[in-house]
């Protein structure tokens, strides 16, 4: 199997890219805003827009290089097995998505009750405020909506389900590997109200790809 070709350092490298790119983008957002003449209030949307472009771009370049070093092509990891095919994989993915929605809803409710019990305020993710709120350029909102639902999740799947999860499965039981990978995935989104729902989503995705 392809996951045998990944090394621990590959996971650490891609995790470093995932975390480091977000810090670098946060530092770049203010100079880019001044250079483009956008108003100060547009800074959060601009930072998110840069993230949706640069994070998957840098991430896929690094993942492709690491895959070639290990002796295979990245698209071999992304493509479904020849015995399954694209259409069957898409259909299975759609069914898995529908099946996990009740679990995500239950996880959201339970997590929100936990946060209320410890007096943590509930707030929606900044991306939702940006997409639904006014005052931001339409082109920027469209770019964020398009890339945040395509390229960014694609890179996250490569990193968490394509590299980290298989490596974790080598060293511990499936349950622990899935839980640990899901927790890292949820925590790195840096939004406390989303940790519970994202943990459930990540567990479901891991089970679907297993």
N, CA and C of each residue as an Amber inpcrd file, in Angstrom:
protein
   630
   0.8420000  -1.2040000   0.0000000   0.0000000   0.0000000   0.0000000
   0.8720000   1.2460000   0.0000000   0.3230000   2.3410000  -0.5650000
   1.1150000   3.5510000  -0.7040000   1.5380000   4.1400000   0.6250000
   0.7070000   3.9840000   1.6700000   1.0520000   4.6560000   2.9150000
   2.3530000   4.1070000   3.5100000   2.7630000   2.9190000   3.0650000
   4.0200000   2.3800000   3.5650000   5.2130000   3.1990000   3.0740000
   5.0110000   3.9810000   2.0210000   6.1030000   4.7770000   1.4780000
   6.3140000   6.0810000   2.2370000   5.3170000   6.5180000   3.0220000
   5.4880000   7.7640000   3.7710000   6.3880000   7.5260000   4.9830000
   7.1270000   8.5450000   5.3630000   7.9630000   8.5090000   6.5580000
   7.4100000   9.5000000   7.5860000   7.7900000   9.3210000   8.8380000
   7.3280000  10.2260000   9.8890000   7.6990000  11.6730000   9.5840000
   8.8900000  11.8830000   9.0310000   9.3290000  13.2330000   8.7270000
   8.4430000  13.8940000   7.6700000   7.8390000  13.0910000   6.7890000
   6.9220000  13.6550000   5.7970000   5.7230000  14.2890000   6.4900000
   5.1700000  13.5870000   7.4670000   4.0290000  14.1250000   8.2070000
   4.4110000  15.3870000   8.9600000   5.5770000  15.3750000   9.6060000
   6.0260000  16.5590000  10.3460000   6.2730000  17.7320000   9.4070000
   6.8150000  17.4590000   8.2260000   7.0760000  18.5200000   7.2500000
   5.7700000  19.1580000   6.7880000   4.8030000  18.3320000   6.4370000
   3.5350000  18.8600000   5.9420000   2.7410000  19.5530000   7.0550000
   2.8500000  19.0390000   8.2740000   2.2290000  19.7280000   9.4010000
   2.8740000  21.0970000   9.6130000   4.1870000  21.1430000   9.4670000
   4.8850000  22.4170000   9.5780000   4.4480000  23.3920000   8.5120000
   4.2330000  22.8960000   7.3040000   3.7200000  23.7440000   6.2200000
   2.3310000  24.2570000   6.5610000   1.4800000  23.3690000   7.0770000
   0.1070000  23.7300000   7.4170000   0.0710000  24.8320000   8.4700000
   0.8970000  24.6970000   9.4980000   0.9200000  25.6780000  10.5890000
   1.7050000  26.9220000  10.1860000   2.8850000  26.7110000   9.6290000
   3.7460000  27.8350000   9.2890000   3.1540000  28.7490000   8.2370000
   2.4680000  28.1660000   7.2490000   1.8830000  28.9890000   6.1960000
   0.8560000  29.9570000   6.7600000   0.1160000  29.5230000   7.7510000
  -0.8980000  30.4040000   8.3310000  -0.2640000  31.5890000   9.0690000
   0.8560000  31.3550000   9.7560000   1.5460000  32.4530000  10.4240000
   2.1520000  33.4240000   9.4080000   2.7630000  32.8760000   8.3660000
   3.3700000  33.7320000   7.3390000   2.3080000  34.5700000   6.6450000
   1.1700000  33.9480000   6.3350000   0.0770000  34.6680000   5.6700000
  -0.4560000  35.7790000   6.5600000  -0.5550000  35.5100000   7.8660000
  -1.0110000  36.5470000   8.8020000  -0.0680000  37.7440000   8.8040000
   1.2350000  37.4780000   8.6490000   2.2090000  38.5680000   8.5960000
   2.1530000  39.3170000   7.2670000   1.8170000  38.6060000   6.1920000
   1.7880000  39.2280000   4.8730000   0.5250000  40.0380000   4.6180000
  -0.5440000  39.7360000   5.3410000  -1.8470000  40.3300000   5.0320000
  -1.8210000  41.8520000   5.1300000  -1.2250000  42.3930000   6.1870000
  -1.2260000  43.8480000   6.3670000  -0.4520000  44.5730000   5.2660000
   0.7840000  44.1360000   4.9180000   1.4780000  44.7970000   3.8020000
   0.7250000  44.6890000   2.4760000   0.1210000  43.5400000   2.2210000
  -0.6440000  43.3780000   0.9770000  -1.8510000  44.3080000   0.9700000
  -2.5050000  44.4570000   2.1110000  -3.6460000  45.3700000   2.1810000
  -3.2250000  46.7960000   1.8580000  -2.1160000  47.2270000   2.4310000
  -1.6460000  48.5940000   2.1540000  -1.2430000  48.7490000   0.6920000
  -0.6310000  47.7100000   0.1310000  -0.1830000  47.7710000  -1.2580000
  -1.3590000  47.8560000  -2.2260000  -2.4300000  47.1540000  -1.9070000
  -3.6020000  47.1430000  -2.7900000  -4.5760000  48.2800000  -2.5000000
  -4.3460000  49.0130000  -1.4060000  -5.2150000  50.1370000  -1.0850000
  -6.5640000  49.7480000  -0.5160000  -6.7130000  48.5110000  -0.0400000
  -7.9760000  48.0690000   0.5420000  -8.1400000  48.6890000   1.9220000
  -9.3770000  48.9070000   2.3740000  -9.6060000  49.5260000   3.6890000
  -9.1760000  48.6020000   4.8250000  -8.8570000  49.1680000   5.9980000
  -8.4080000  48.3480000   7.1300000  -9.3990000  47.2620000   7.5260000
 -10.6990000  47.5410000   7.3650000 -11.7040000  46.5520000   7.7730000
 -11.6580000  45.2830000   6.9200000 -11.0070000  45.3440000   5.7690000
 -10.9490000  44.1880000   4.8790000  -9.8120000  43.2330000   5.2240000
  -9.0200000  43.5540000   6.2690000  -7.8490000  42.7450000   6.5940000
  -8.1800000  41.2740000   6.8820000  -9.2160000  40.9470000   7.7020000
  -9.5110000  39.5240000   7.9430000  -9.8650000  38.7670000   6.6700000
 -10.6660000  39.3970000   5.7970000 -11.0500000  38.7320000   4.5520000
  -9.8460000  38.5600000   3.6400000  -8.9780000  39.5670000   3.5910000
  -7.7890000  39.4680000   2.7490000  -6.8690000  38.3630000   3.2430000
  -6.6820000  38.2730000   4.5680000  -5.8360000  37.2150000   5.1270000
  -6.3990000  35.8380000   4.7870000  -7.7130000  35.6920000   4.8810000
  -8.3340000  34.4100000   4.5520000  -8.2140000  34.1290000   3.0620000
  -8.3510000  35.1570000   2.2480000  -8.1970000  34.9760000   0.8120000
  -6.7950000  34.5140000   0.4510000  -5.7870000  35.1160000   1.0630000
  -4.4060000  34.6780000   0.8350000  -4.1980000  33.2450000   1.3040000
  -4.8140000  32.9030000   2.4210000  -4.6630000  31.5510000   2.9570000
  -5.2360000  30.5110000   2.0150000  -6.3970000  30.7970000   1.4310000
  -7.0290000  29.8110000   0.5430000  -6.2330000  29.6040000  -0.7430000
  -5.3690000  30.5600000  -1.0870000  -4.5250000  30.4060000  -2.2780000
  -3.1870000  29.7770000  -1.9230000  -2.5030000  30.3660000  -0.9460000
  -1.1230000  29.9790000  -0.6730000  -1.0090000  28.6580000   0.0700000
  -1.9260000  28.3830000   1.0030000  -1.8240000  27.1510000   1.7850000
  -1.8870000  25.9040000   0.9030000  -2.9190000  25.7430000   0.0620000
  -2.9250000  24.5330000  -0.7860000  -1.8230000  24.5420000  -1.8320000
  -1.4560000  25.7310000  -2.3470000  -0.4010000  25.7920000  -3.3600000
   0.9200000  25.2850000  -2.7950000   1.3420000  25.8530000  -1.6600000
   2.5920000  25.4250000  -1.0400000   2.4810000  23.9870000  -0.5520000
   1.3260000  23.6390000   0.0210000   1.1410000  22.2960000   0.5550000
   1.2320000  21.2220000  -0.5120000   0.5820000  21.4390000  -1.6540000
   0.6120000  20.4290000  -2.7110000   2.0000000  20.3240000  -3.3440000
   2.7100000  21.4440000  -3.4640000   4.0710000  21.3950000  -3.9970000
   4.9570000  20.5540000  -3.0780000   4.8510000  20.7830000  -1.7720000
   5.6430000  20.0100000  -0.8170000   5.2370000  18.5420000  -0.8140000
   3.9380000  18.2700000  -0.8300000   3.4660000  16.8800000  -0.8190000
   3.9050000  16.1480000  -2.0830000   3.8650000  16.8360000  -3.2100000
   4.3040000  16.2210000  -4.4680000   5.7890000  15.8950000  -4.4190000
   6.5850000  16.8320000  -3.8850000   8.0110000  16.5780000  -3.7750000
   8.3310000  15.4210000  -2.8470000   7.6300000  15.3400000  -1.7220000
   7.8600000  14.2470000  -0.7780000   7.4460000  12.9080000  -1.3700000
   6.3230000  12.9140000  -2.1100000   5.8600000  11.6690000  -2.7340000
   6.8720000  11.1770000  -3.7620000   7.3970000  12.0820000  -4.5690000
   8.3890000  11.6900000  -5.5800000   9.6550000  11.1580000  -4.9100000
  10.0170000  11.7500000  -3.7760000  11.1880000  11.2520000  -3.0540000
  10.9670000   9.8340000  -2.5610000   9.7080000   9.5050000  -2.2100000
   9.3930000   8.1570000  -1.7120000   9.0970000   7.1740000  -2.8290000
   9.1180000   7.6380000  -4.0780000   9.0130000   6.7000000  -5.1860000
   7.6340000   6.5230000  -5.7900000   6.7070000   7.4610000  -5.5550000
   5.4070000   7.3690000  -6.2110000   4.8900000   8.7660000  -6.5070000
   3.8280000   8.8290000  -7.2880000   3.2390000  10.1160000  -7.6490000
   2.0890000  10.4480000  -6.7080000   1.9400000  11.7250000  -6.4310000
   0.8820000  12.1410000  -5.5030000  -0.4930000  11.7760000  -6.0310000
  -0.6900000  11.8300000  -7.3400000  -2.0120000  11.5120000  -7.8750000
  -2.3980000  10.0550000  -7.6430000  -1.3950000   9.1820000  -7.4170000
  -1.7130000   7.7990000  -7.0720000  -2.4050000   7.7270000  -5.7130000
  -2.0710000   8.6670000  -4.8430000  -2.7050000   8.7360000  -3.5230000
  -4.1030000   9.3130000  -3.6200000  -4.2910000  10.2880000  -4.5330000
  -5.5710000  10.9810000  -4.6350000  -6.5970000  10.1940000  -5.4270000
  -6.1470000   9.4160000  -6.3880000  -7.0820000   8.6980000  -7.2540000
  -7.6360000   7.4670000  -6.5470000  -8.8760000   7.0650000  -6.8620000
  -9.4390000   5.8440000  -6.2730000  -8.7590000   4.6110000  -6.8500000
  -8.8390000   3.4750000  -6.1690000  -8.2580000   2.2440000  -6.7050000
  -8.8770000   1.8990000  -8.0610000  -8.1000000   1.3110000  -8.9700000
  -8.6350000   0.9810000 -10.3010000  -9.8610000   0.0800000 -10.2440000
  -9.9340000  -0.7810000  -9.2350000 -11.0760000  -1.7000000  -9.1270000
 -12.3530000  -0.9840000  -8.6920000 -12.2200000   0.2370000  -8.1840000
 -13.3880000   0.9800000  -7.6990000 -13.8540000   1.9950000  -8.7360000
 -12.9500000   2.8290000  -9.2240000 -13.3120000   3.8140000 -10.2320000
 -13.8520000   5.0980000  -9.6200000 -13.8620000   6.1640000 -10.4550000
 -14.2640000   7.4860000  -9.9810000 -15.7340000   7.5710000  -9.6200000
 -16.6150000   7.0650000 -10.4870000 -18.0490000   7.2340000 -10.2520000
 -18.5030000   6.4990000  -9.0000000 -17.9870000   5.3110000  -8.8070000
 -18.3500000   4.5630000  -7.6000000 -17.8200000   5.2660000  -6.3580000
 -16.6090000   5.8230000  -6.4530000 -16.0330000   6.5490000  -5.3200000
 -16.8410000   7.7930000  -5.0000000 -17.2630000   8.5150000  -6.0510000
 -18.0760000   9.7170000  -5.8330000 -19.4110000   9.3560000  -5.1910000
 -20.0320000   8.2870000  -5.6670000 -21.2960000   7.8600000  -5.0800000
 -21.1420000   7.4460000  -3.6320000 -20.0680000   6.7090000  -3.3410000
 -19.8270000   6.3020000  -1.9520000 -19.5660000   7.5140000  -1.0750000
 -18.8190000   8.4790000  -1.6070000 -18.5440000   9.6890000  -0.8430000
 -19.8030000  10.4670000  -0.5250000 -20.7050000  10.5540000  -1.4980000
 -21.9680000  11.2680000  -1.2810000 -22.8030000  10.5730000  -0.2080000
 -22.8700000   9.2520000  -0.2640000 -23.6280000   8.5060000   0.7460000
 -22.9890000   8.6460000   2.1280000 -21.6600000   8.5970000   2.1720000
 -20.9720000   8.7530000   3.4600000 -21.2150000  10.1370000   4.0380000
 -21.2400000  11.1410000   3.1770000 -21.4960000  12.5120000   3.6320000
 -22.8910000  12.6180000   4.2410000 -23.8890000  12.0620000   3.5650000
 -25.2580000  12.1100000   4.0920000 -25.3690000  11.3260000   5.3960000
 -24.6630000  10.2010000   5.4660000 -24.7570000   9.3690000   6.6650000
 -24.1420000  10.0510000   7.8810000 -23.1060000  10.8850000   7.6700000
 -22.4560000  11.4800000   8.8330000 -23.1400000  12.7520000   9.3030000
 -24.0780000  13.3010000   8.5380000 -24.7230000  14.5460000   8.9320000
 -25.4440000  14.4470000  10.2800000 -26.2220000  13.3790000  10.5440000
 -26.8350000  13.2770000  11.8820000 -25.7950000  13.2180000  13.0010000
 -24.6680000  12.5400000  12.7590000 -23.6200000  12.4650000  13.7690000
 -22.9870000  13.8300000  14.0020000 -22.8020000  14.5720000  12.9230000
 -22.2350000  15.9180000  13.0630000 -23.1910000  16.8150000  13.8460000
 -24.4890000  16.7000000  13.5520000 -25.4750000  17.4840000  14.2880000
 -25.4700000  17.1500000  15.7720000 -25.4070000  15.8570000  16.0780000
 -25.3670000  15.4400000  17.4830000 -24.0790000  15.9170000  18.1540000
 -22.9580000  15.8110000  17.4330000 -21.6920000  16.2680000  17.9930000
 -21.6780000  17.7670000  18.2420000 -22.2930000  18.5230000  17.3330000
 -22.3790000  19.9740000  17.5020000 -23.1860000  20.3300000  18.7450000
 -24.3000000  19.6390000  18.9360000 -25.1450000  19.9110000  20.1050000
 -24.4140000  19.5850000  21.4060000 -23.7970000  18.4070000  21.4650000
 -23.1040000  17.9890000  22.6840000 -21.9540000  18.9480000  22.9880000
 -21.1790000  19.3020000  21.9650000 -20.0370000  20.1880000  22.1850000
 -20.4840000  21.5830000  22.6130000 -21.5700000  22.0700000  22.0210000
 -22.0650000  23.3950000  22.4200000 -22.5150000  23.3980000  23.8690000
 -23.1070000  22.3040000  24.3280000 -23.5020000  22.2150000  25.7360000
 -22.2770000  22.1760000  26.6520000 -21.2360000  21.4860000  26.2180000
 -20.0030000  21.4450000  27.0030000 -19.4060000  22.8430000  27.1250000
 -19.3600000  23.5860000  26.0230000 -18.7900000  24.9330000  26.0480000
 -19.6200000  25.8770000  26.9070000 -20.9390000  25.7440000  26.8320000
 -21.7970000  26.5840000  27.6820000 -21.5450000  26.2790000  29.1560000
 -21.3220000  24.9990000  29.4640000 -21.1050000  24.6200000  30.8600000
 -19.8310000  25.2330000  31.4240000 -18.8500000  25.4830000  30.5690000
 -17.5810000  26.0660000  31.0430000 -17.4720000  27.5360000  30.6340000
 -18.6050000  28.1210000  30.2280000 -18.6950000  29.5590000  29.9230000
 -17.7860000  30.0150000  28.7780000 -17.6620000  29.1680000  27.7740000
 -16.9340000  29.5590000  26.5620000 -17.9540000  30.0840000  25.5580000
 -17.7950000  31.3230000  25.0850000 -18.7950000  31.8900000  24.1740000
 -18.8360000  31.1570000  22.8430000 -20.0350000  31.0050000  22.3070000
 -20.2240000  30.3850000  21.0040000 -20.1340000  31.4650000  19.9310000
 -19.2710000  31.2590000  18.9700000 -19.1210000  32.2130000  17.8660000
 -18.8370000  31.4310000  16.5970000 -19.4430000  31.8690000  15.4960000
 -19.2050000  31.1650000  14.2540000 -17.8330000  31.5110000  13.6930000
 -17.3490000  30.6440000  12.8160000 -16.0180000  30.8340000  12.2530000
 -15.9450000  32.1430000  11.4770000 -14.7670000  32.7810000  11.4800000
 -14.6080000  34.0420000  10.7370000 -14.9910000  33.9340000   9.2770000
 -14.7520000  32.7670000   8.6690000 -15.0800000  32.6230000   7.2490000
 -16.5720000  32.8010000   7.0030000 -17.4000000  32.3630000   7.9600000
 -18.8470000  32.5230000   7.8050000 -19.2210000  33.9980000   7.8740000
 -18.6310000  34.7170000   8.8260000 -18.8980000  36.1530000   8.9340000
 -18.4760000  36.8890000   7.6670000 -17.3600000  36.4840000   7.0990000
 -16.8590000  37.1430000   5.9000000 -17.7660000  36.8710000   4.7030000
 -18.1870000  35.6220000   4.5610000 -19.0120000  35.2640000   3.4000000
 -20.4160000  35.8470000   3.4910000 -20.9510000  35.9340000   4.6930000
 -22.3240000  36.4170000   4.8520000 -22.3990000  37.9110000   5.1500000
 -21.3290000  38.4790000   5.6630000 -21.3440000  39.8900000   6.0230000
 -21.0830000  40.7850000   4.8240000 -21.4360000  42.0250000   4.9670000
 -21.1890000  42.9930000   3.9100000 -19.8590000  43.6910000   4.1080000
 -19.5250000  44.5610000   3.1680000 -18.3250000  45.3590000   3.2980000
 -17.0770000  44.7470000   2.7010000 -17.1860000  43.5510000   2.1250000
 -16.0380000  42.9200000   1.5040000 -16.2640000  42.8210000  -0.0030000
 -15.2190000  42.9390000  -0.8150000 -15.3850000  42.8350000  -2.2710000
 -15.9890000  41.4900000  -2.6690000 -16.8900000  41.5170000  -3.6380000
 -17.5480000  40.2890000  -4.0570000 -16.5500000  39.2900000  -4.6240000
 -15.5450000  39.7850000  -5.3780000 -14.5620000  38.8650000  -5.9620000
 -13.8010000  38.1170000  -4.8770000 -13.5370000  38.8050000  -3.7500000
 -12.8060000  38.1670000  -2.6720000 -13.6640000  37.1180000  -1.9820000
 -14.9220000  37.4220000  -1.7850000 -15.8170000  36.4440000  -1.1520000
 -16.0220000  35.2150000  -2.0450000 -16.1330000  35.4390000  -3.3600000
 -16.2890000  34.3100000  -4.2790000 -15.0410000  33.4450000  -4.3000000
 -13.8870000  34.0900000  -4.2740000 -12.6350000  33.3280000  -4.2600000
 -12.5410000  32.4750000  -3.0070000 -12.8440000  33.0730000  -1.8510000
 -12.7830000  32.3260000  -0.5900000 -13.7640000  31.1670000  -0.6060000
 -14.9890000  31.4170000  -1.0710000 -16.0050000  30.3570000  -1.0900000
 -15.5790000  29.2100000  -1.9980000 -14.9890000  29.5360000  -3.1640000
 -14.5930000  28.5030000  -4.1150000 -13.4140000  27.6860000  -3.5950000
 -12.3540000  28.3560000  -3.1770000 -11.1420000  27.6460000  -2.7840000
 -11.2660000  26.9850000  -1.4130000 -12.0530000  27.6000000  -0.5110000
 -12.2230000  27.0240000   0.8300000 -13.0520000  25.7520000   0.8040000
 -13.7400000  25.4990000  -0.3030000 -14.5380000  24.2710000  -0.4150000
 -13.9360000  23.2790000  -1.4080000 -12.7750000  23.5980000  -1.9780000
 -12.1610000  22.6980000  -2.9630000 -10.6960000  22.4220000  -2.6300000
  -9.8060000  23.3780000  -2.9400000  -8.3770000  23.1180000  -2.8080000
  -7.9230000  22.9680000  -1.3610000  -8.4480000  23.8150000  -0.4690000
  -8.0220000  23.7160000   0.9420000  -8.4260000  22.3670000   1.5440000
  -9.7000000  21.9320000   1.4120000 -10.0460000  20.6020000   1.9370000
  -9.2750000  19.4740000   1.2630000  -8.9580000  19.6380000  -0.0270000
  -8.1990000  18.5980000  -0.7230000  -6.8180000  18.4180000  -0.0950000
  -6.1580000  19.5440000   0.2150000  -4.8520000  19.4390000   0.8620000
  -4.9910000  18.8580000   2.2670000  -6.0380000  19.2580000   2.9920000
  -6.2510000  18.7030000   4.3330000  -6.4490000  17.1920000   4.2740000
  -7.1440000  16.7080000   3.2440000  -7.3420000  15.2640000   3.1120000
  -6.0180000  14.5590000   2.8550000  -5.1930000  15.1460000   1.9830000
  -3.8810000  14.5490000   1.7310000  -3.0730000  14.4810000   3.0210000
  -3.0600000  15.5800000   3.7780000  -2.2550000  15.6420000   4.9920000
  -2.7720000  14.7060000   6.0790000  -4.0560000  14.8380000   6.4150000
  -4.5750000  14.1240000   7.5870000  -4.9880000  12.6880000   7.2850000
  -5.7290000  12.4740000   6.2130000  -6.1730000  11.1210000   5.8950000
  -5.2060000  10.3860000   4.9770000  -4.3830000  11.1310000   4.2320000
  -3.4730000  10.4760000   3.3090000  -2.0990000  10.1870000   3.8800000
  -1.6670000  10.9980000   4.8680000  -0.3190000  10.8320000   5.4170000
  -0.3520000  10.5040000   6.9140000  -0.9610000  11.3870000   7.7150000
  -0.8970000  11.2230000   9.1730000  -1.6470000   9.9800000   9.6450000
  -2.8630000   9.7770000   9.1510000  -3.6380000   8.6150000   9.6050000
  -2.9460000   7.2920000   9.2790000  -2.4950000   7.0680000   8.0400000
  -1.8040000   5.7950000   7.7750000  -0.5670000   5.5810000   8.6390000
   0.1850000   6.6620000   8.8940000   1.3480000   6.5190000   9.7590000
   0.9360000   6.1620000  11.1820000  -0.1550000   6.7750000  11.6580000
  -0.6340000   6.4600000  13.0110000  -1.1270000   5.0230000  13.0960000
  -1.7200000   4.5150000  12.0120000  -2.2210000   3.1400000  12.0070000
  -1.0950000   2.1150000  12.1230000   0.1200000   2.5100000  11.7590000
   1.2540000   1.5920000  11.9170000   1.6010000   1.3650000  13.3820000
   1.3020000   2.3700000  14.2220000   1.8490000   2.3670000  15.5690000
   0.8330000   2.1050000  16.6700000  -0.4440000   2.1670000  16.3530000
  -1.4380000   1.9690000  17.4050000  -2.6860000   1.3650000  16.8120000
  -3.6990000   1.1890000  17.6390000  -4.9340000   0.5790000  17.1790000
  -5.7010000   1.5430000  16.2660000  -6.5780000   1.0270000  15.4060000
  -7.3520000   1.9030000  14.5240000  -8.1370000   2.9750000  15.2750000
  -8.7560000   2.6030000  16.4040000  -9.5420000   3.5760000  17.1560000
  -8.6930000   4.7230000  17.6570000  -7.5470000   4.4180000  18.2190000
  -6.6620000   5.4650000  18.7340000  -6.0850000   6.3020000  17.5910000
  -5.7500000   5.6560000  16.4910000  -5.1870000   6.3840000  15.3520000
  -6.2040000   7.3680000  14.7820000  -7.4450000   6.9230000  14.6380000
  -8.4920000   7.7910000  14.1030000  -8.7740000   8.9430000  15.0610000
  -8.8700000   8.6340000  16.3600000  -9.1580000   9.6780000  17.3480000
  -8.0390000  10.7110000  17.4080000  -6.7900000  10.2620000  17.3920000
  -5.6670000  11.1930000  17.4670000  -5.5980000  12.0750000  16.2300000
  -5.7700000  11.4820000  15.0520000  -5.7440000  12.2540000  13.8100000
  -6.8860000  13.2550000  13.7730000  -8.0650000  12.8320000  14.2040000
  -9.2290000  13.7190000  14.2120000  -9.0360000  14.8800000  15.1750000
  -8.4370000  14.6090000  16.3250000  -8.2090000  15.6880000  17.2970000
  -7.2170000  16.7200000  16.7540000  -6.1310000  16.2450000  16.1370000
  -5.1600000  17.1820000  15.5530000  -5.8280000  18.0210000  14.4740000
  -6.6100000  17.3790000  13.6310000  -7.3240000  18.0740000  12.5530000
  -8.2360000  19.1550000  13.1160000  -9.0130000  18.8150000  14.1340000
  -9.9650000  19.7780000  14.7020000  -9.2520000  20.9020000  15.4390000
  -8.2270000  20.5650000  16.2200000  -7.5370000  21.5670000  17.0270000
  -6.8000000  22.5870000  16.1670000  -6.2440000  22.1560000  15.0350000
  -5.4600000  23.0550000  14.1970000  -6.3140000  24.0600000  13.4330000
  -7.6270000  23.9380000  13.5260000  -8.4850000  24.9590000  12.9200000
  -8.6370000  26.1830000  13.8320000  -8.1210000  26.0650000  15.0760000
  -8.0060000  27.2160000  15.9820000  -9.3420000  27.9250000  16.2080000
 -10.4000000  27.1490000  16.3890000 -11.7230000  27.7280000  16.6510000
 -12.4550000  26.7920000  17.6040000 -12.4750000  27.1690000  18.8860000
 -12.9950000  26.2810000  19.9280000 -14.4050000  25.7560000  19.6580000
 -15.3770000  26.5910000  19.2330000 -16.7210000  26.0520000  18.9970000
 -16.7970000  25.0050000  17.8870000 -15.7690000  24.9630000  17.0170000
 -15.7880000  24.0100000  15.9070000 -15.0490000  22.7180000  16.2120000
 -14.3550000  22.6450000  17.3490000 -13.5450000  21.4660000  17.6410000
 -14.3990000  20.1990000  17.6860000 -15.5180000  20.2410000  18.3990000
 -16.3860000  19.0660000  18.5060000 -16.9180000  18.5990000  17.1660000
 -17.6020000  19.4680000  16.4120000 -18.1110000  19.0530000  15.0950000
 -17.0110000  18.5950000  14.1440000 -15.8690000  19.2950000  14.1170000
 -14.7910000  18.9020000  13.2170000 -14.1870000  17.5630000  13.6240000
 -14.1610000  17.2850000  14.9240000 -13.6720000  15.9870000  15.3870000
 -14.5540000  14.8650000  14.8550000 -15.8660000  15.0740000  14.9240000
 -16.7990000  14.0600000  14.4140000 -16.6350000  13.8970000  12.9070000
 -16.5330000  15.0150000  12.1940000 -16.3480000  14.9650000  10.7390000
 -15.0730000  14.2020000  10.3940000 -13.9860000  14.5050000  11.0980000
 -12.7110000  13.8540000  10.8090000 -12.7730000  12.3590000  11.0820000
 -13.4390000  11.9630000  12.1640000 -13.6010000  10.5280000  12.4590000
 -14.3960000   9.8410000  11.3470000 -15.4640000  10.4900000  10.8950000
 -16.2910000   9.9110000   9.8410000 -15.5070000   9.7790000   8.5430000
 -14.7290000  10.8080000   8.2010000 -13.9220000  10.7580000   6.9830000
 -12.8580000   9.6620000   7.0660000 -12.2780000   9.5140000   8.2490000
 -11.2610000   8.4760000   8.4320000 -11.8770000   7.0900000   8.2570000
 -13.0650000   6.8800000   8.8120000 -13.7390000   5.5860000   8.6670000
 -14.1220000   5.3390000   7.2140000 -14.5120000   6.3970000   6.5050000
 -14.9180000   6.2450000   5.1080000 -13.7490000   5.9030000   4.2150000
 -12.5530000   6.3810000   4.5700000 -11.3860000   6.1310000   3.7410000
 -10.6080000   4.8860000   4.1530000 -10.9790000   4.3350000   5.3070000
 -10.2450000   3.1580000   5.8080000 -10.5150000   1.9430000   4.9220000
